Amino acid sequence: MVKLLDQDILTREVLDWKGVHLLHFAGSSCSQKARVFLNLKQIEWESHPIDLGTNENYNPWYLGINPRGLVPTLVIDGEVHIESNDILTALEHRFPT
């Protein structure tokens, strides 16, 4: 499972985020998979759209939490997860019912 280590997170403010936050792009199938999973499990989450059309995923702020520049990225109570299948696994672990 790909969970970034604390020292790998350069955008330090996300370490203080509470709750479930999804950084995503509307047209991304991997982002859609994560949104569907969140909604099916009725998990409350905060949306953070990332505009791939303007290369927002390559700005220093976003690369500071996802060095691959891919979407989606999940932040749960300051833990950063960057692969869509790993995001689903992390959510299932945290919200098993």
XYZ file of C-alpha atoms in Angstrom:
97
model
C 0.000 0.000 0.000
C 1.363 3.431 -0.953
C 1.118 5.763 2.014
C 3.566 8.627 2.002
C 5.890 8.871 4.947
C 5.824 12.057 6.972
C 9.262 13.137 5.715
C 8.136 12.717 2.082
C 5.282 15.205 2.451
C 6.526 18.646 1.496
C 3.122 20.347 1.641
C 3.060 20.127 5.415
C -0.358 21.735 5.960
C -2.167 18.535 4.946
C -0.711 16.773 7.987
C -3.111 18.868 10.082
C -6.203 18.125 7.978
C -8.898 16.289 9.916
C -11.445 14.010 8.307
C -11.487 12.619 4.784
C -10.239 14.767 1.907
C -10.091 13.695 -1.732
C -8.026 15.631 -4.251
C -9.423 14.589 -7.603
C -10.288 15.466 -11.203
C -13.839 15.042 -12.525
C -12.737 13.331 -15.750
C -10.344 10.846 -14.143
C -11.590 7.258 -13.956
C -9.406 6.585 -10.913
C -10.855 9.663 -9.204
C -14.348 8.522 -10.141
C -13.670 5.098 -8.602
C -12.661 6.750 -5.316
C -15.700 9.086 -5.322
C -18.091 6.197 -6.009
C -16.540 4.172 -3.186
C -16.803 7.092 -0.738
C -20.421 7.704 -1.672
C -21.472 4.028 -1.627
C -20.023 3.656 1.862
C -21.686 6.956 2.847
C -18.395 8.411 4.074
C -18.418 12.157 4.621
C -15.592 13.706 2.630
C -14.322 17.055 1.470
C -13.770 17.616 -2.229
C -10.588 19.286 -3.512
C -10.797 19.463 -7.324
C -7.474 19.422 -9.157
C -7.573 20.838 -12.702
C -5.504 18.578 -14.934
C -6.291 20.816 -17.915
C -4.210 23.613 -16.406
C -1.562 21.206 -15.040
C -2.511 22.027 -11.462
C -1.321 18.516 -10.607
C 2.241 19.621 -11.417
C 2.351 22.720 -9.250
C 4.688 22.580 -6.236
C 1.816 22.483 -3.729
C 0.275 19.341 -5.231
C 3.609 17.650 -5.930
C 4.366 18.216 -2.243
C 1.679 15.659 -1.371
C 1.789 13.495 -4.488
C 5.253 13.480 -6.084
C 3.910 11.483 -9.034
C 1.463 14.282 -9.899
C -1.401 11.819 -10.349
C -4.982 11.954 -9.119
C -6.628 11.032 -6.876
C -4.888 11.693 -3.592
C -6.575 10.881 -0.309
C -5.815 12.562 3.004
C -7.371 10.948 6.087
C -6.558 12.746 9.321
C -3.165 13.788 7.964
C -2.273 10.439 6.345
C -1.603 10.757 2.611
C -2.477 7.927 0.185
C -1.644 8.309 -3.502
C -2.726 5.210 -5.474
C -6.408 4.659 -6.270
C -6.500 0.975 -5.268
C -4.580 1.762 -2.098
C -7.032 4.581 -1.411
C -9.902 2.084 -1.521
C -7.991 -0.267 0.791
C -7.265 2.538 3.259
C -10.905 3.600 3.246
C -12.097 0.025 3.778
C -9.686 -0.343 6.700
C -10.842 2.909 8.280
C -14.569 2.465 7.488
C -15.241 -1.300 7.359
C -19.061 -1.146 7.590
